[in-house]
CSV table of C-alpha atoms in Angstrom, one decimal:
chain,number,residue,atom,x,y,z
P,1,MET,CA,22.7,-0.3,-8.7
P,2,SER,CA,23.3,-0.3,-12.4
P,3,VAL,CA,21.7,2.3,-14.6
P,4,THR,CA,21.6,2.8,-18.3
P,5,SER,CA,20.0,6.0,-19.5
P,6,LEU,CA,17.9,5.8,-22.7
P,7,SER,CA,16.7,9.4,-22.6
P,8,ASP,CA,17.9,10.0,-26.2
P,9,ASP,CA,15.9,7.0,-27.4
P,10,ALA,CA,13.5,7.9,-30.2
P,11,ASP,CA,10.7,5.9,-28.6
P,12,ASP,CA,10.5,8.3,-25.7
P,13,CYS,CA,7.3,10.3,-26.5
P,14,THR,CA,7.0,12.1,-23.1
P,15,THR,CA,6.7,15.9,-23.0
P,16,ASP,CA,7.9,16.0,-19.3
P,17,SER,CA,11.6,17.0,-19.6
P,18,ASN,CA,12.3,15.7,-16.2
P,19,LEU,CA,11.6,12.1,-17.2
P,20,GLU,CA,14.2,9.9,-18.7
P,21,ARG,CA,14.0,6.3,-19.9
P,22,VAL,CA,16.3,3.9,-18.0
P,23,ARG,CA,17.2,0.3,-17.5
P,24,ILE,CA,18.1,-0.4,-13.8
P,25,VAL,CA,19.2,-3.4,-11.9
P,26,LEU,CA,18.5,-2.7,-8.2
P,27,PRO,CA,20.6,-4.0,-5.3
P,28,SER,CA,17.9,-6.6,-4.6
P,29,GLY,CA,18.4,-8.0,-8.1
P,30,ASP,CA,14.9,-6.6,-9.2
P,31,PHE,CA,14.9,-5.0,-12.8
P,32,TYR,CA,13.2,-1.9,-13.9
P,33,THR,CA,13.0,-0.5,-17.4
P,34,GLY,CA,10.9,2.7,-18.3
P,35,GLN,CA,10.4,6.2,-17.4
P,36,TRP,CA,12.3,7.6,-14.3
P,37,SER,CA,12.2,10.8,-12.4
P,38,ASP,CA,13.8,11.9,-9.1
P,39,GLY,CA,15.3,8.5,-8.5
P,40,VAL,CA,12.0,6.4,-8.9
P,41,PRO,CA,9.8,5.0,-11.5
P,42,ASN,CA,7.5,7.8,-12.9
P,43,GLY,CA,5.4,7.3,-16.1
P,44,LEU,CA,5.3,4.0,-18.0
P,45,GLY,CA,7.6,1.1,-17.0
P,46,LYS,CA,8.1,-2.5,-16.4
P,47,TYR,CA,9.3,-3.9,-13.0
P,48,LEU,CA,10.5,-7.5,-12.8
P,49,LEU,CA,11.1,-8.9,-9.3
P,50,THR,CA,13.6,-11.6,-8.5
P,51,ASP,CA,10.7,-13.8,-7.3
P,52,GLY,CA,9.3,-13.9,-10.8
P,53,CYS,CA,6.5,-11.5,-10.4
P,54,MET,CA,6.2,-8.6,-12.8
P,55,TYR,CA,4.3,-5.3,-13.1
P,56,GLU,CA,3.9,-3.4,-16.4
P,57,GLY,CA,2.1,-0.2,-16.6
P,58,GLU,CA,1.7,3.3,-15.1
P,59,TRP,CA,3.8,4.7,-12.3
P,60,TRP,CA,3.5,7.9,-10.2
P,61,HIS,CA,6.5,8.8,-7.9
P,62,GLY,CA,7.6,5.3,-7.4
P,63,ARG,CA,4.2,3.6,-6.9
P,64,THR,CA,2.0,1.7,-9.3
P,65,MET,CA,-0.7,4.2,-10.2
P,66,GLY,CA,-3.2,4.1,-13.0
P,67,ARG,CA,-3.6,1.3,-15.6
P,68,GLY,CA,-1.2,-1.7,-15.5
P,69,LYS,CA,-0.8,-5.6,-15.4
P,70,PHE,CA,0.6,-7.5,-12.6
P,71,SER,CA,1.7,-11.2,-13.1
P,72,TRP,CA,2.6,-13.9,-10.7
P,73,PRO,CA,5.0,-16.9,-11.4
P,74,SER,CA,2.0,-19.2,-10.9
P,75,GLY,CA,0.4,-17.7,-14.1
P,76,ALA,CA,-2.1,-15.6,-12.2
P,77,THR,CA,-2.6,-12.1,-13.6
P,78,TYR,CA,-4.4,-8.9,-12.6
P,79,GLU,CA,-5.0,-6.3,-15.3
P,80,GLY,CA,-6.8,-3.0,-14.4
P,81,LEU,CA,-6.4,0.0,-12.2
P,82,PHE,CA,-3.8,0.5,-9.4
P,83,LYS,CA,-3.6,3.2,-6.7
P,84,SER,CA,-0.8,3.8,-4.4
P,85,GLY,CA,0.7,0.4,-5.1
P,86,PHE,CA,-2.6,-1.6,-4.7
P,87,MET,CA,-5.2,-3.1,-7.1
P,88,ASP,CA,-7.8,-0.4,-6.7
P,89,GLY,CA,-10.6,0.5,-9.1
P,90,TYR,CA,-12.0,-1.8,-11.8
P,91,GLY,CA,-9.9,-4.8,-12.9
P,92,THR,CA,-9.7,-8.4,-13.9
P,93,TYR,CA,-8.1,-11.2,-11.9
P,94,THR,CA,-7.3,-14.5,-13.6
P,95,GLY,CA,-6.1,-17.2,-11.2
P,96,ALA,CA,-3.6,-19.9,-12.1
P,97,CYS,CA,-6.4,-22.5,-11.8
P,98,GLY,CA,-8.7,-20.6,-14.2
P,99,GLN,CA,-11.0,-18.5,-11.9
P,100,THR,CA,-11.7,-15.1,-13.2
P,101,TYR,CA,-13.0,-12.1,-11.3
P,102,ARG,CA,-14.1,-9.0,-13.0
P,103,GLY,CA,-15.1,-6.0,-10.9
P,104,SER,CA,-14.2,-3.5,-8.4
P,105,TRP,CA,-11.2,-3.5,-6.0
P,106,SER,CA,-10.1,-1.6,-3.0
P,107,LEU,CA,-6.6,-2.1,-1.4
P,108,ASN,CA,-6.1,-5.5,-3.2
P,109,LEU,CA,-9.5,-6.8,-2.1
P,110,LYS,CA,-12.6,-7.4,-4.1
P,111,GLN,CA,-15.0,-4.4,-3.1
P,112,GLY,CA,-18.3,-3.3,-4.6
P,113,GLN,CA,-19.8,-4.9,-7.7
P,114,GLY,CA,-18.1,-8.0,-9.3
P,115,HIS,CA,-18.5,-11.2,-11.2
P,116,ILE,CA,-16.5,-14.2,-10.5
P,117,SER,CA,-16.4,-17.4,-12.6
P,118,PHE,CA,-14.8,-20.4,-10.9
P,119,ALA,CA,-12.8,-23.1,-12.6
P,120,ASN,CA,-15.4,-25.7,-11.7
P,121,GLY,CA,-18.1,-23.9,-13.7
P,122,ASP,CA,-19.9,-22.1,-10.8
P,123,SER,CA,-20.2,-18.3,-10.8
P,124,TYR,CA,-21.2,-15.4,-8.6
P,125,ASP,CA,-22.5,-11.9,-9.6
P,126,GLY,CA,-23.0,-9.4,-6.9
P,127,GLU,CA,-21.7,-7.3,-4.1
P,128,TRP,CA,-18.4,-7.7,-2.3
P,129,ARG,CA,-16.9,-6.2,0.8
P,130,ALA,CA,-13.4,-6.7,2.1
P,131,GLY,CA,-12.7,-9.6,-0.3
P,132,VAL,CA,-15.9,-11.7,0.4
P,133,GLN,CA,-19.5,-11.7,-0.8
P,134,GLU,CA,-21.6,-9.2,1.2
P,135,GLY,CA,-25.0,-7.8,0.3
P,136,ARG,CA,-27.1,-8.9,-2.6
P,137,GLY,CA,-25.9,-11.5,-5.0
P,138,ARG,CA,-26.6,-14.5,-7.3
P,139,TYR,CA,-24.7,-17.7,-7.2
P,140,VAL,CA,-25.0,-20.2,-10.0
P,141,TRP,CA,-23.7,-23.8,-9.8
P,142,LYS,CA,-22.4,-25.6,-12.8
P,143,SER,CA,-25.4,-28.0,-12.4
P,144,GLY,CA,-27.9,-25.1,-13.0
P,145,SER,CA,-29.1,-24.6,-9.4
P,146,GLU,CA,-29.0,-21.1,-8.2
P,147,TYR,CA,-29.2,-19.0,-5.1
P,148,VAL,CA,-30.4,-15.2,-5.2
P,149,GLY,CA,-30.4,-13.4,-2.1
P,150,THR,CA,-28.4,-11.8,0.7
P,151,TRP,CA,-24.9,-12.6,1.8
P,152,HIS,CA,-22.8,-11.9,4.8
P,153,GLY,CA,-19.2,-12.9,5.3
P,154,GLY,CA,-19.1,-15.0,2.2
P,155,THR,CA,-22.1,-17.1,3.1
P,156,PHE,CA,-25.9,-17.1,2.5
P,157,ARG,CA,-27.4,-14.9,5.2
P,158,GLY,CA,-30.8,-13.3,5.4
P,159,VAL,CA,-33.6,-13.7,2.9
P,160,GLY,CA,-32.8,-15.7,-0.2
P,161,LEU,CA,-34.3,-18.0,-2.9
P,162,LEU,CA,-32.5,-21.3,-3.7
P,163,THR,CA,-33.8,-23.0,-7.0
P,164,TRP,CA,-32.6,-26.5,-7.6
P,165,THR,CA,-32.3,-27.9,-11.2
P,166,SER,CA,-35.3,-30.1,-10.4
P,167,GLY,CA,-37.3,-26.9,-10.1
P,168,ASN,CA,-37.9,-27.2,-6.3
P,169,GLN,CA,-37.3,-23.9,-4.5
P,170,TYR,CA,-36.8,-22.7,-1.0
P,171,ASP,CA,-37.6,-19.1,-0.4
P,172,GLY,CA,-36.7,-18.3,3.2
P,173,LEU,CA,-34.1,-17.2,5.8
P,174,TRP,CA,-30.5,-18.4,5.7
P,175,GLU,CA,-27.6,-18.5,8.1
P,176,GLY,CA,-25.1,-20.2,5.9
P,177,LYS,CA,-27.6,-23.0,5.6
P,178,LEU,CA,-31.4,-23.5,5.6
P,179,LEU,CA,-32.9,-22.2,8.9
P,180,GLY,CA,-36.1,-24.0,8.5
P,181,GLN,CA,-38.2,-20.8,8.6
P,182,VAL,CA,-39.7,-21.3,5.2
P,183,ILE,CA,-41.2,-18.2,3.8
P,184,GLU,CA,-42.5,-20.3,0.8
P,185,ALA,CA,-41.4,-23.7,-0.5
P,186,ILE,CA,-42.4,-24.2,-4.2
P,187,SER,CA,-42.1,-27.5,-6.1
P,188,PRO,CA,-42.5,-27.7,-9.9
P,189,PHE,CA,-45.9,-29.1,-9.1
P,190,GLY,CA,-47.0,-26.0,-7.2
P,191,ARG,CA,-46.9,-24.3,-3.9
P,192,GLN,CA,-46.6,-26.6,-0.8
């Protein structure tokens, strides 16, 4: 490991006398520059991995903790809150292909309320659990059709209303598809 201490640097505004600014090349080839305490990143810093990934933000005793930004070589990014090394709290993920998710995270998975805009123009706004749509949500296709209702395991499940761009609607039960148990079918010309 190669360490260069920068603790006398005029840019170091920390009041914790145990923190020093360093530039370190780790045995793995990873590179860290930033605040350092007790042999680990602590405070603000940037960590560049040999695989091209990078984290820049707050550290607490060697783990990403607080606000930060993680970037992948593909061009994907996550900017938001981290806890114990995980995306955890509110944050924005932008995929390499253009999809964007803004919302709550827990242990690197979408969890709670969130909004995703897909690269194809579709979007979903609603509840998430363990990385998939779960609970109430609204999915809008680029065409303008929309589904508002309950989700389970990432699919329509339970009661929901699908409105096509033609104005036709299906208000009924779903199990990932129409179940045929129509509560009410409505066309633009009135109830059927």
